[in-house]
Coordinates of C-alpha atoms in Angstrom, one line a residue:
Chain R
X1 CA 39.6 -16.9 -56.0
X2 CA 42.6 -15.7 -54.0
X3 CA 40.6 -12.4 -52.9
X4 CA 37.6 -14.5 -51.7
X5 CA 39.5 -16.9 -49.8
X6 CA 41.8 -13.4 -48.3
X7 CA 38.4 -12.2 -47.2
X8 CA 36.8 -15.1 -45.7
X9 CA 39.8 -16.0 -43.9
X10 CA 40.5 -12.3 -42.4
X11 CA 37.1 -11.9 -41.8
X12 CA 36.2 -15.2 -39.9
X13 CA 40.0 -15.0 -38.1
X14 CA 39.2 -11.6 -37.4
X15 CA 35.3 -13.1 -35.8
X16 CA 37.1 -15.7 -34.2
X17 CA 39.5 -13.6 -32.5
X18 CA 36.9 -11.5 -31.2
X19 CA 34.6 -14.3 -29.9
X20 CA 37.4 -15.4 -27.5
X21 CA 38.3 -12.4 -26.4
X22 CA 34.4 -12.2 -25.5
X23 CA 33.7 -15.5 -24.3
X24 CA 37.0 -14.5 -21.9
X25 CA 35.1 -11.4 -20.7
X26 CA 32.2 -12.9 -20.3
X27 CA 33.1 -15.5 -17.7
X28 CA 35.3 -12.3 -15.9
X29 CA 32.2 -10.2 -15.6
X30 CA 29.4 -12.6 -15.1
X31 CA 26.9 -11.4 -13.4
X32 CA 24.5 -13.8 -11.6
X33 CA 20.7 -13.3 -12.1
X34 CA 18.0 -15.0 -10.7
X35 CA 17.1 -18.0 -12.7
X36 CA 13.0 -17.5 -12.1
X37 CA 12.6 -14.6 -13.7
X38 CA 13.0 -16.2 -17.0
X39 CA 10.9 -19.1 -15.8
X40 CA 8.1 -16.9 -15.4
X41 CA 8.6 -15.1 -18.3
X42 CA 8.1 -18.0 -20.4
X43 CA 4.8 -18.8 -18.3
X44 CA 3.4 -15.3 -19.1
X45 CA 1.4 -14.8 -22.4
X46 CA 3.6 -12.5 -23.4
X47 CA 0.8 -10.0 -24.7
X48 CA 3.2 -6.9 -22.9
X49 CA 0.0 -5.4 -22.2
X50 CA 1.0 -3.8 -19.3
X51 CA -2.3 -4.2 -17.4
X52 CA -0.1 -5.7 -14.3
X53 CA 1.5 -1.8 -14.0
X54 CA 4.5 -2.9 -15.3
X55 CA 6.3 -2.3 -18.7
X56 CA 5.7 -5.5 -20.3
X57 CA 6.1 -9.5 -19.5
X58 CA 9.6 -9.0 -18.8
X59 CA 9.2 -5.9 -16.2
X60 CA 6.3 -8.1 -14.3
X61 CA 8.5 -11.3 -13.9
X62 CA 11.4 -9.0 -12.6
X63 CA 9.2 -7.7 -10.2
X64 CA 7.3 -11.0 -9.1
X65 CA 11.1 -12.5 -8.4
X66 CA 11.5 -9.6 -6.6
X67 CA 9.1 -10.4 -4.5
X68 CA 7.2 -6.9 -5.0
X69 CA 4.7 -8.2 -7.1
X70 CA 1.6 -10.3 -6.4
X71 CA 2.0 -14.0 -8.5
X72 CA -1.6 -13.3 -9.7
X73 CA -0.8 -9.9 -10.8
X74 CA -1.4 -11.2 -14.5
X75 CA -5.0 -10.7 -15.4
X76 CA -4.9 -11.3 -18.6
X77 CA -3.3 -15.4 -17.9
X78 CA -5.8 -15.4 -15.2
X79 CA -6.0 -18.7 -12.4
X80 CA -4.0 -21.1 -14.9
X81 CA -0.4 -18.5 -15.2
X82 CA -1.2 -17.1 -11.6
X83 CA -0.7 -20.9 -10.8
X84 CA 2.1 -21.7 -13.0
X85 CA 3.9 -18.5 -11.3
X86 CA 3.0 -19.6 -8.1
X87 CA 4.6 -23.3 -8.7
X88 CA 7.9 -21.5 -9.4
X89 CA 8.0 -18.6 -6.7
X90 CA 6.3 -21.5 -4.2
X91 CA 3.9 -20.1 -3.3
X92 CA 0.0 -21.7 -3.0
X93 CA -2.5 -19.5 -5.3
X94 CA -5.6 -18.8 -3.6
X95 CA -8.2 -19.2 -7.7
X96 CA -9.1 -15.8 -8.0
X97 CA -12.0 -15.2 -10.2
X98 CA -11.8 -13.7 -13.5
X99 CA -13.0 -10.0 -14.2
X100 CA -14.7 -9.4 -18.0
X101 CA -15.4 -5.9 -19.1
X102 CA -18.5 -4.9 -20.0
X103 CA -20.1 -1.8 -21.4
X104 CA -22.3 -0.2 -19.6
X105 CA -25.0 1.5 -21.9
X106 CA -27.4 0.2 -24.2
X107 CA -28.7 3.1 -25.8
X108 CA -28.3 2.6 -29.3
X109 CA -29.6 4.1 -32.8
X110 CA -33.2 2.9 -31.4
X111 CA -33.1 3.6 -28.4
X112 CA -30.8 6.3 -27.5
X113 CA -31.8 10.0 -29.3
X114 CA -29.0 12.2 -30.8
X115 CA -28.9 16.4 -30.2
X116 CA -26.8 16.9 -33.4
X117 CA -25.2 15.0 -36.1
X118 CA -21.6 14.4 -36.2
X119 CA -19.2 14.1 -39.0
X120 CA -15.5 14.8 -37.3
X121 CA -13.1 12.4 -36.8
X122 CA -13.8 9.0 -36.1
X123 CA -12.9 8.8 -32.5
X124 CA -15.2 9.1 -29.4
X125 CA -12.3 11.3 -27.5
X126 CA -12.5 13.5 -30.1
X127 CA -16.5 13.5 -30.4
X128 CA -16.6 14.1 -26.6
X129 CA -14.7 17.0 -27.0
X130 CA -17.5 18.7 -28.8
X131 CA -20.5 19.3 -26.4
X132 CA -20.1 15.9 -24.7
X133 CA -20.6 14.1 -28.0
X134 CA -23.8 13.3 -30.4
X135 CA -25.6 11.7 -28.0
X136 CA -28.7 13.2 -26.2
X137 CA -27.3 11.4 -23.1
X138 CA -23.8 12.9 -22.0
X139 CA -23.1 9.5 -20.3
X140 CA -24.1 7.1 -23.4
X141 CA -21.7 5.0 -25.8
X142 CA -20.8 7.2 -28.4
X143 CA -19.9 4.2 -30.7
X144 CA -16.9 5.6 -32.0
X145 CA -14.6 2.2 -31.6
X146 CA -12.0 3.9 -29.0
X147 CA -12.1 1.2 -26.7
X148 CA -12.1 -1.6 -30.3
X149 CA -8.6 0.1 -30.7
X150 CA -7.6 -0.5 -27.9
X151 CA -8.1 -3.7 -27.1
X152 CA -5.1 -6.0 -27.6
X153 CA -7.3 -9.3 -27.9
X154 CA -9.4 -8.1 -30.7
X155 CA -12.6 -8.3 -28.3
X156 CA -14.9 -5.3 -28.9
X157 CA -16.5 -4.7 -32.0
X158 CA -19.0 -1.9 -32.7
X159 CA -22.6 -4.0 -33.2
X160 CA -24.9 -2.4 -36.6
X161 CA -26.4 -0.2 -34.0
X162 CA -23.7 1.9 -33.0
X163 CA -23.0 0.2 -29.7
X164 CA -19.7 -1.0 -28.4
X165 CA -19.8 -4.7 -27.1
X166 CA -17.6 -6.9 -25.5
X167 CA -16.9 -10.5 -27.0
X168 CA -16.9 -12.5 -23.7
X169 CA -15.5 -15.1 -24.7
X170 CA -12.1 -13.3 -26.5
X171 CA -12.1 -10.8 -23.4
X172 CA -9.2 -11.1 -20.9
X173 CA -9.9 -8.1 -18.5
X174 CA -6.9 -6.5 -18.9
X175 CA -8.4 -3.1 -18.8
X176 CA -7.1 -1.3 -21.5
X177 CA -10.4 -0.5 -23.1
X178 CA -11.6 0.8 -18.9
X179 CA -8.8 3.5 -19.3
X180 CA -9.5 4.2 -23.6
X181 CA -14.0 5.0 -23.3
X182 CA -13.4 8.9 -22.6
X183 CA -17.0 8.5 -20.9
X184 CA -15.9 6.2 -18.3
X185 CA -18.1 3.9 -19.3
X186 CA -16.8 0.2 -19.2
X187 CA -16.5 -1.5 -15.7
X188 CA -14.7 -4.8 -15.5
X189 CA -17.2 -7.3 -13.6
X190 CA -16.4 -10.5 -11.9
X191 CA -17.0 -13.6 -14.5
X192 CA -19.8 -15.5 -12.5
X193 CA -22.2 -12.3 -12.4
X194 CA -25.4 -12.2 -14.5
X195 CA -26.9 -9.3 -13.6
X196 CA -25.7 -5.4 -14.4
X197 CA -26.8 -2.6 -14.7
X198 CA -26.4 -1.0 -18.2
X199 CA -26.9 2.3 -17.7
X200 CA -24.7 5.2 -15.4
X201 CA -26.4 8.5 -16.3
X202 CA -26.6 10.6 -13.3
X203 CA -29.3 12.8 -14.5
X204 CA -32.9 12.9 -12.9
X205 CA -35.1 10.2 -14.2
X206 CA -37.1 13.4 -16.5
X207 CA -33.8 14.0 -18.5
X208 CA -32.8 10.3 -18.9
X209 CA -36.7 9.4 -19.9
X210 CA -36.4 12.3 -22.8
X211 CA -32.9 11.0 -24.2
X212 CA -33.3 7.3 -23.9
X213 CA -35.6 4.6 -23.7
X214 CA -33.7 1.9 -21.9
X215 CA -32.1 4.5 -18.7
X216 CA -31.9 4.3 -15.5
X217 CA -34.7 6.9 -14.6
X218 CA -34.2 6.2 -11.0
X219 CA -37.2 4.6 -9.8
X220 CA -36.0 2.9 -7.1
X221 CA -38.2 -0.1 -7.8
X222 CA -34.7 -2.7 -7.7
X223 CA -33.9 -1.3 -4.6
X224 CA -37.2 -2.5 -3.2
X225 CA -36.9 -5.6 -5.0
X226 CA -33.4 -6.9 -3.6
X227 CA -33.4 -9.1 -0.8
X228 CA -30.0 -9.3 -0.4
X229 CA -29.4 -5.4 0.3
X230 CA -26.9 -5.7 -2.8
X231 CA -28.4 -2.4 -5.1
X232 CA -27.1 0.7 -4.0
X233 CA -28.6 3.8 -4.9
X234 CA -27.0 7.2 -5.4
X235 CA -27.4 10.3 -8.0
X236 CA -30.2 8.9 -9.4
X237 CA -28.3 5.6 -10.2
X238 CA -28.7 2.3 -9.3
X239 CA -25.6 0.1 -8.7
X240 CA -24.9 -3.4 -8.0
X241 CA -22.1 -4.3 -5.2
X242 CA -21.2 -7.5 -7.2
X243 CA -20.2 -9.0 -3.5
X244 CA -23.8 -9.3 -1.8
X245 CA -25.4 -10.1 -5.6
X246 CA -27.1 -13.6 -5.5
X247 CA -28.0 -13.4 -9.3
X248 CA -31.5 -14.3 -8.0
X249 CA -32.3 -11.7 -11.1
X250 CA -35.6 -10.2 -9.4
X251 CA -34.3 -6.6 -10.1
X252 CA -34.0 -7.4 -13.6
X253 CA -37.9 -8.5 -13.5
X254 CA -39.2 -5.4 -11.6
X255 CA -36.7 -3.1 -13.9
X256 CA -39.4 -0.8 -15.9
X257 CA -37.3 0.6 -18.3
X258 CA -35.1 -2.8 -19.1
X259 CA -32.0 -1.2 -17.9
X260 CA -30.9 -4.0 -15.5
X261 CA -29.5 -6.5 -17.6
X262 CA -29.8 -10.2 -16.5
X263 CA -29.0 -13.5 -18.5
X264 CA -32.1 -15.1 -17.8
X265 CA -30.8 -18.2 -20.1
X266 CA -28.3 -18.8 -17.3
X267 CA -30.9 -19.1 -14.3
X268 CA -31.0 -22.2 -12.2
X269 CA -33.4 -23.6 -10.0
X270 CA -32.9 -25.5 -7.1
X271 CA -33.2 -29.3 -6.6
X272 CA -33.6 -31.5 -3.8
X273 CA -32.5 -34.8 -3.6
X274 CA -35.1 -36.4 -1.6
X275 CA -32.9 -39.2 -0.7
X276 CA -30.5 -37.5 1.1
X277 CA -33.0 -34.6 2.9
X278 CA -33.4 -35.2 6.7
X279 CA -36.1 -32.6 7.3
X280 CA -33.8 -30.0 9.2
X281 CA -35.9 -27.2 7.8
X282 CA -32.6 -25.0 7.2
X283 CA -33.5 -24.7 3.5
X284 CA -36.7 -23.6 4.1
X285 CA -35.5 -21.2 6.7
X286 CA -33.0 -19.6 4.4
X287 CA -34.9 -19.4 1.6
X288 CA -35.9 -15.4 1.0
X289 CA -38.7 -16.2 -1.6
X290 CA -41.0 -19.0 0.2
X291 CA -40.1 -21.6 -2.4
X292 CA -39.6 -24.5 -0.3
X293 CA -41.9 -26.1 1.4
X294 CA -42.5 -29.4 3.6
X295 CA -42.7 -29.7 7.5
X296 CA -40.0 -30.9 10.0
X297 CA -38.8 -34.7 9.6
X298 CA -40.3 -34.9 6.0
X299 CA -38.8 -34.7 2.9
X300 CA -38.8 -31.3 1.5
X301 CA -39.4 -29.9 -2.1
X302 CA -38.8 -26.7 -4.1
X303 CA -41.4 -24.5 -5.7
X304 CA -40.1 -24.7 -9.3
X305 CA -42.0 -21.3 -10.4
X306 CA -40.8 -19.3 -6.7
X307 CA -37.7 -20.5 -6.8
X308 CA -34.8 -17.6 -9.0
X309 CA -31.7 -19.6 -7.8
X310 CA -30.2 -17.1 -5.5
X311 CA -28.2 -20.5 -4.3
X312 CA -28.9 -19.6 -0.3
X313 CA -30.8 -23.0 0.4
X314 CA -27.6 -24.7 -1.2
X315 CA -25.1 -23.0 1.3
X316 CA -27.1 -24.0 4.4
X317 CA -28.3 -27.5 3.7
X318 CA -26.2 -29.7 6.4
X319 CA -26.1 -33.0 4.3
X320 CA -25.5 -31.7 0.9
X321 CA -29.1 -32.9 -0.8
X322 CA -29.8 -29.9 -2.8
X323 CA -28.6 -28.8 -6.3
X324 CA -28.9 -26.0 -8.9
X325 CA -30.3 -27.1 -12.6
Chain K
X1 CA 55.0 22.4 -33.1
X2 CA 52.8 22.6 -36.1
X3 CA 52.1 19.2 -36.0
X4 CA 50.5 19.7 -32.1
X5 CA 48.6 22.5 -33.7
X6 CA 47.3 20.1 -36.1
X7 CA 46.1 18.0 -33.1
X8 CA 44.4 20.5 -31.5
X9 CA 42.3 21.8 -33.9
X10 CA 41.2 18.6 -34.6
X11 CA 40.3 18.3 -31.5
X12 CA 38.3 21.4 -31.5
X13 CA 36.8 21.0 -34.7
X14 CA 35.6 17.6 -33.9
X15 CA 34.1 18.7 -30.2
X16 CA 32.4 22.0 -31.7
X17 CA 32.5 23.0 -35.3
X18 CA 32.0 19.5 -36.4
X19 CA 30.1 18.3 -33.8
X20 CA 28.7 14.9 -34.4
X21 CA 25.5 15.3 -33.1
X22 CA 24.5 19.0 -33.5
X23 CA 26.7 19.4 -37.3
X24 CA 26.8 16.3 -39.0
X25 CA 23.1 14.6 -37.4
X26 CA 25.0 11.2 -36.4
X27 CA 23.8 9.4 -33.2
X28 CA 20.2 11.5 -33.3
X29 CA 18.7 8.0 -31.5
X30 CA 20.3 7.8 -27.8
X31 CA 20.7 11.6 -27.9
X32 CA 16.8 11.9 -27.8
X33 CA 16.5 8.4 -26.3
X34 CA 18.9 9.0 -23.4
X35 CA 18.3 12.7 -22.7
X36 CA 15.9 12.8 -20.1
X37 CA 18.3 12.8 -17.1
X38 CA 21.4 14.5 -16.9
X39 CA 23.2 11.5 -14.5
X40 CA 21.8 8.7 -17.6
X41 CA 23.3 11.4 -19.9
X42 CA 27.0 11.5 -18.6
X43 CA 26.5 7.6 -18.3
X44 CA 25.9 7.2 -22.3
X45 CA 28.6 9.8 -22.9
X46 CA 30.8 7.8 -21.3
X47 CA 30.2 4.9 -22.4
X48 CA 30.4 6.0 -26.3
X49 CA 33.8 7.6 -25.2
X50 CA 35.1 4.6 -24.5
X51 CA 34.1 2.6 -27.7
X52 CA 34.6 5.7 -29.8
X53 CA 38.0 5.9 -28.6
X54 CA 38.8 2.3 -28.8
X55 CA 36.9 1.7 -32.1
X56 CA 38.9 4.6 -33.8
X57 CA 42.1 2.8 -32.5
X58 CA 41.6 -0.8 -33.8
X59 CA 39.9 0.1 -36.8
X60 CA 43.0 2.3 -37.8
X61 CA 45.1 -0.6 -36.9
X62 CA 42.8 -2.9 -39.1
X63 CA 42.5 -0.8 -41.7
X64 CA 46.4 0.1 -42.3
X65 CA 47.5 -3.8 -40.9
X66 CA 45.0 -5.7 -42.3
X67 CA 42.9 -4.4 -44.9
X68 CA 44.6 -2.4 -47.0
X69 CA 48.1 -4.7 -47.3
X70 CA 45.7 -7.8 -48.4
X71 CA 43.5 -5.2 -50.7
X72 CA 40.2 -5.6 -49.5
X73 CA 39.3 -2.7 -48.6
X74 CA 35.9 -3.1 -49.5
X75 CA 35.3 -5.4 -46.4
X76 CA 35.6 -1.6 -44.5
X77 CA 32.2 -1.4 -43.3
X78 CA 31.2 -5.3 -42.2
X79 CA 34.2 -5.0 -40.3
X80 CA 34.0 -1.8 -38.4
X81 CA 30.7 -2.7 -37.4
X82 CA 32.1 -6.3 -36.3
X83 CA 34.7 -4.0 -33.9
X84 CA 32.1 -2.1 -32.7
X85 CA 29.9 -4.8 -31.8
X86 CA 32.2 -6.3 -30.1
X87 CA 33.5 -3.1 -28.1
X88 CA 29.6 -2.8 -27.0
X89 CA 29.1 -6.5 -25.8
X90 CA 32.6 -5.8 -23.7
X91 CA 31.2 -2.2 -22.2
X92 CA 28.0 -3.8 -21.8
X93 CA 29.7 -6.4 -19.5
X94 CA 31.6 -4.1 -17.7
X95 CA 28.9 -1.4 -16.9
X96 CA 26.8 -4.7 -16.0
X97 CA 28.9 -6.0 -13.3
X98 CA 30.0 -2.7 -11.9
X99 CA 27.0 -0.1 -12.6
X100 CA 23.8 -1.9 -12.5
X101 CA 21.8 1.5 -11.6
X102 CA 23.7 2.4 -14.7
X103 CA 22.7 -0.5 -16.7
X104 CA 19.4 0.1 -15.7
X105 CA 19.1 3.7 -16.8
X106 CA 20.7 3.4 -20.4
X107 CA 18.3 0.1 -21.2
X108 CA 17.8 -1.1 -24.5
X109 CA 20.3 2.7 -25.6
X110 CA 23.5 0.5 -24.8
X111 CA 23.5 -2.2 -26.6
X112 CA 21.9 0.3 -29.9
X113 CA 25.3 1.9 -29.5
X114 CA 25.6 -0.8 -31.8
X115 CA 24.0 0.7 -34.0
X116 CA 24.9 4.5 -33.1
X117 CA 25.9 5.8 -36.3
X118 CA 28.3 8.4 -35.1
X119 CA 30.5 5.7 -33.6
X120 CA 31.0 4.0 -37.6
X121 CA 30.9 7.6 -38.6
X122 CA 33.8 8.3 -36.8
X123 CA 35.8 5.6 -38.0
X124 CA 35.0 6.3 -41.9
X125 CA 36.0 9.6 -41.5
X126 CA 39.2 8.6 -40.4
X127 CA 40.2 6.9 -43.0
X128 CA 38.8 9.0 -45.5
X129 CA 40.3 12.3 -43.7
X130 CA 44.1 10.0 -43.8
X131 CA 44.9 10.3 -40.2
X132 CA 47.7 9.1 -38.9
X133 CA 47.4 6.8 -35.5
X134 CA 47.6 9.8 -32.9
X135 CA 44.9 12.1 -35.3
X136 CA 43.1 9.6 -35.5
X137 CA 42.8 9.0 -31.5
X138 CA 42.6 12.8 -30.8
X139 CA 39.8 12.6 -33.3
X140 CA 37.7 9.9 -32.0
X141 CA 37.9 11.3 -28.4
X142 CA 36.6 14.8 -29.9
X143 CA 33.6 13.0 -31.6
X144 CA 32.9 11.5 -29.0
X145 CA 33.1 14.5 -26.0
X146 CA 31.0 16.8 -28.6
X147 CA 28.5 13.9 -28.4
X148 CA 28.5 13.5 -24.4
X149 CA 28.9 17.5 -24.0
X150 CA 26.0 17.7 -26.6
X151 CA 23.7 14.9 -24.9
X152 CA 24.5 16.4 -21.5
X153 CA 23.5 19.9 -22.5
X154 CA 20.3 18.5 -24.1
X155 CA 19.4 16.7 -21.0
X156 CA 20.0 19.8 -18.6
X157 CA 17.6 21.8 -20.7
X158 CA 15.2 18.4 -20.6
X159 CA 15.7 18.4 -17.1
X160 CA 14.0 22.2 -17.0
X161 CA 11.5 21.9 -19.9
X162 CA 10.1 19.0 -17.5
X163 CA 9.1 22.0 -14.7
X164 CA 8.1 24.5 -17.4
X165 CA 4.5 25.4 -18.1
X166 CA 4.4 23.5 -21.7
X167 CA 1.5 24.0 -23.8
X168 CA -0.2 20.5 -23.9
X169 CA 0.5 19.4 -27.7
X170 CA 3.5 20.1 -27.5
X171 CA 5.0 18.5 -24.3
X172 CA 7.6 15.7 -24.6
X173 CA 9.0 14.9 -27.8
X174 CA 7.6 17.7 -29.7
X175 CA 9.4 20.4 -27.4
X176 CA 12.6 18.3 -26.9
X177 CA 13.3 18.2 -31.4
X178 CA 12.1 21.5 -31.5
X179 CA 15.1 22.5 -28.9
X180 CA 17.3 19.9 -30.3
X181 CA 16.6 22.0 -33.5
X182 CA 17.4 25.3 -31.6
X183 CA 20.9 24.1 -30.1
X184 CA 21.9 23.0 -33.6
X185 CA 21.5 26.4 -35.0
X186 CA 23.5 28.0 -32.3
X187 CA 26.4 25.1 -32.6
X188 CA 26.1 26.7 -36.2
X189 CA 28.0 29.8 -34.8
X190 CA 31.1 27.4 -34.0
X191 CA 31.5 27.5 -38.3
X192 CA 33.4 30.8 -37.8
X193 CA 36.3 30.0 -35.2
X194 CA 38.7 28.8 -37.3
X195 CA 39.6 29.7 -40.8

């Protein structure tokens, strides 16, 4: 009894003694820090995926105090933290849209062909290594799951046909799966585009045609097709600059091969309120496809089966009478 | 006469035949976690003089004024480690306020000198080695310059391996154990000077 209550109180005098002294130093050496920096730690998601460039949450709200860091650095908190930051730096946050990573091949077991079979490690760095990987195509998706290891949100999974895909709706566009695909084959799109192209072999449209069904062979037909000079072509590639894109989706109907990739379930067609139309003619005039018709001073109407809701006719009406459905 | 003799070959011993980090593997953590620099590596050396020093120093007088008068000597290690953490809040403080470059550099190492082993390992081997007050300085300090005059050494070669030509799988951490290895066998040669 008389050793426990020795210990306990040499112990806890000795703790005690030691806290003061501390407490002391403390308030001698105090060294003033800025107060925001934990307030926007606590507003990040704390995910320290480092897809700002900095080493963790901690780094990024060190260096958005700082002032060196753009509030909307965060990708992964997206408009709602980039706001929350801004409210405690003071600044206004212009809503910056949201990127999603996508993969950008479709050639699976069906439709992709193989040149050999592979039984190494499980690991589409280490498959690449070996003569660019199974795949007929040296660009294509090996399959492999380097990018579903990567991912910090748990939102790529391999589907049964040996193709990596992105789970939109778990998918923060940090990057980290960008960096991981050894082929260079995810690209982080803005959220509000429906049209891609799934395919970025560079080889003449022979080559693709032999390896894979669904390739780009290079046909140039999209090109044609675009009204809105937003498909570039170059190496036998077609490319969408995501800026000019209307999502009016013709490419993706012209496409022979099915490599342009458009979420037809997601097109809208335009409306007009007939109430509010004055006749200007400005839709009509805007409208690349001739789906609106009707003469001056009369109330105008939309083509239902012209129309691909490209959204033009919406930007230029003067009185606000047309819609998308 | 004899007993300054004494002193300074504990001194020695503990700087180079005993050497904490390169003999006796204490401290292996901020010597590879701090080595990448050689300013950052005379920074931790330092700064684990200091508490080595002072933690050899007030567990002694703990040990001989405290513990051993009430008999409760088992309560050695929760309270070493109570010194030391205190001794790192303090130097953590200090290099704070009046190094913040400093501060920066060492990171997460300073307040794991906490848990550097070679700083309790110092103290227990006082004790058991029955020091008196000024051995048992003189043999803190020597841990605790063979630490920063091993750490330093480590980080000058660091400091080169970085220009080398490397070959690929074994750049960074592989090379640097691999050398750390190397410059324990050579302390090895230290096991001769005195008989």
């Amino acid at each position: 009894m008389n050793l426990v209550l020795l210990s306990l109180l040499s112990l806890g005098g000795m703790g005690l003694l030691f806290g003061a002294l501390l407490a002391f130093a403390s308030k001698k050496f105090s060294v003033e820090t800025d107060p925001r920096i934990e307030d926007i730690r606590n507003v990040l998601p704390g995910a320290n995926c480092g897809a700002c460039g900095y080493p963790g949450c901690d780094g990024f709200a060190a260096a958005v105090a700082a002032g060196v860091a753009p509030v909307d650095g965060c990708t992964v908190g997206g408009a709602a933290v980039a706001k929350e930051v801004g409210s405690i730096m003071g600044i206004e946050v212009a809503a910056k849209e949201k990127l999603l990573a996508r993969v950008l091949c479709q050639g699976d077991c069906e439709a992709a062909k193989d040149k050999y079979e592979y039984k190494g490690v499980r690991d589409c760095v280490a498959a690449s290594m070996l003569a660019d990987g199974p795949k007929g195509c040296r660009y294509g998706c090996l399959g492999l799951g380097t990018c579903v290891r990567a991912c910090p949100f748990d939102a790529i999974y391999i589907s049964d046909k040996g193709l990596a895909v992105v789970d939109w709706d778990k998918c923060t566009g940090c990057g980290k799966c960008v960096q991981a695909c050894p082929k260079g084959l995810i690209e982080l799109i803005p959220e509000s585009s429906l049209v891609q192209v799934l395919c970025i072999s560079k080889d003449p449209g022979k080559e693709v045609r032999d390896n894979c069904k669904v390739g780009c062979i290079g046909c140039r037909q999209c090109v044609r097709a675009c009204r809105f000079d937003a498909i570039e072509f170059a190496d036998n590639l077609a490319r969408i600059d995501y800026s000019k894109c209307v999502n009016c989706m013709l490419c993706a109907e012209k496409c022979p091969t099915g490599t342009i990739y458009a979420d037809f379930a997601k097109r809208k067609v335009a409306v007009i309120d007939e109430e509010k139309c004055i006749g200007c003619t400005a839709c009509k005039r805007a409208c690349k496809f001739d789906a609106i018709e009707g003469a001056v001073r009369e109330k105008h109407r939309v083509l239902q089966d012209k129309c691909t809701g490209c959204e033009q006719c919406v930007k230029k009406c003067p009185v606000d009478a047309i819609h998308m459905e | 006469m004899e007993y300054i003799g004494k002193i300074f070959l504990i001194l020695l011993s503990s700087i180079l035949i005993n050497n904490f980090v390169m003999s006796r593997f204490l401290g292996i953590c901020p010597f590879l976690g701090v080595s990448r620099r050689v300013e950052t590596a005379v920074g931790m050396g330092a700064a684990v003089t200091f508490v080595m020093a002072m933690t050899s120093l007030i567990t002694y007088i703990i040990q001989y004024g405290i513990l051993e008068p009430l008999n409760i000597q088992y309560l050695q290690t929760i309270v070493f480690i109570l010194v030391i953490a205190c001794l790192v809040q303090f130097v953590e403080m200090v290099i704070q306020k009046s190094s913040p470059t400093l501060y920066k550099a060492l990171g997460v190492y300073l307040p794991l000198i906490t848990t550097n082993c070679a700083v309790l390992g110092v103290a227990i081997i006082n004790i058991d080695e029955k020091y008196d007050l000024i051995q048992t300085l003189f043999n803190g300090i020597g841990a605790a310059l063979g630490f920063t005059l091993a750490i330093v050494l480590f980080a000058g070669i660091r400091e080169r391996l970085e220009l080398s030509d490397i070959p690929k799988p074994l750049k960074g951490f592989p090379i640097a154990l691999i050398t750390a290895g190397l410059m324990s066998v050579a302390f090895l040669g230290f096991q001769g000077l005195i008989k």
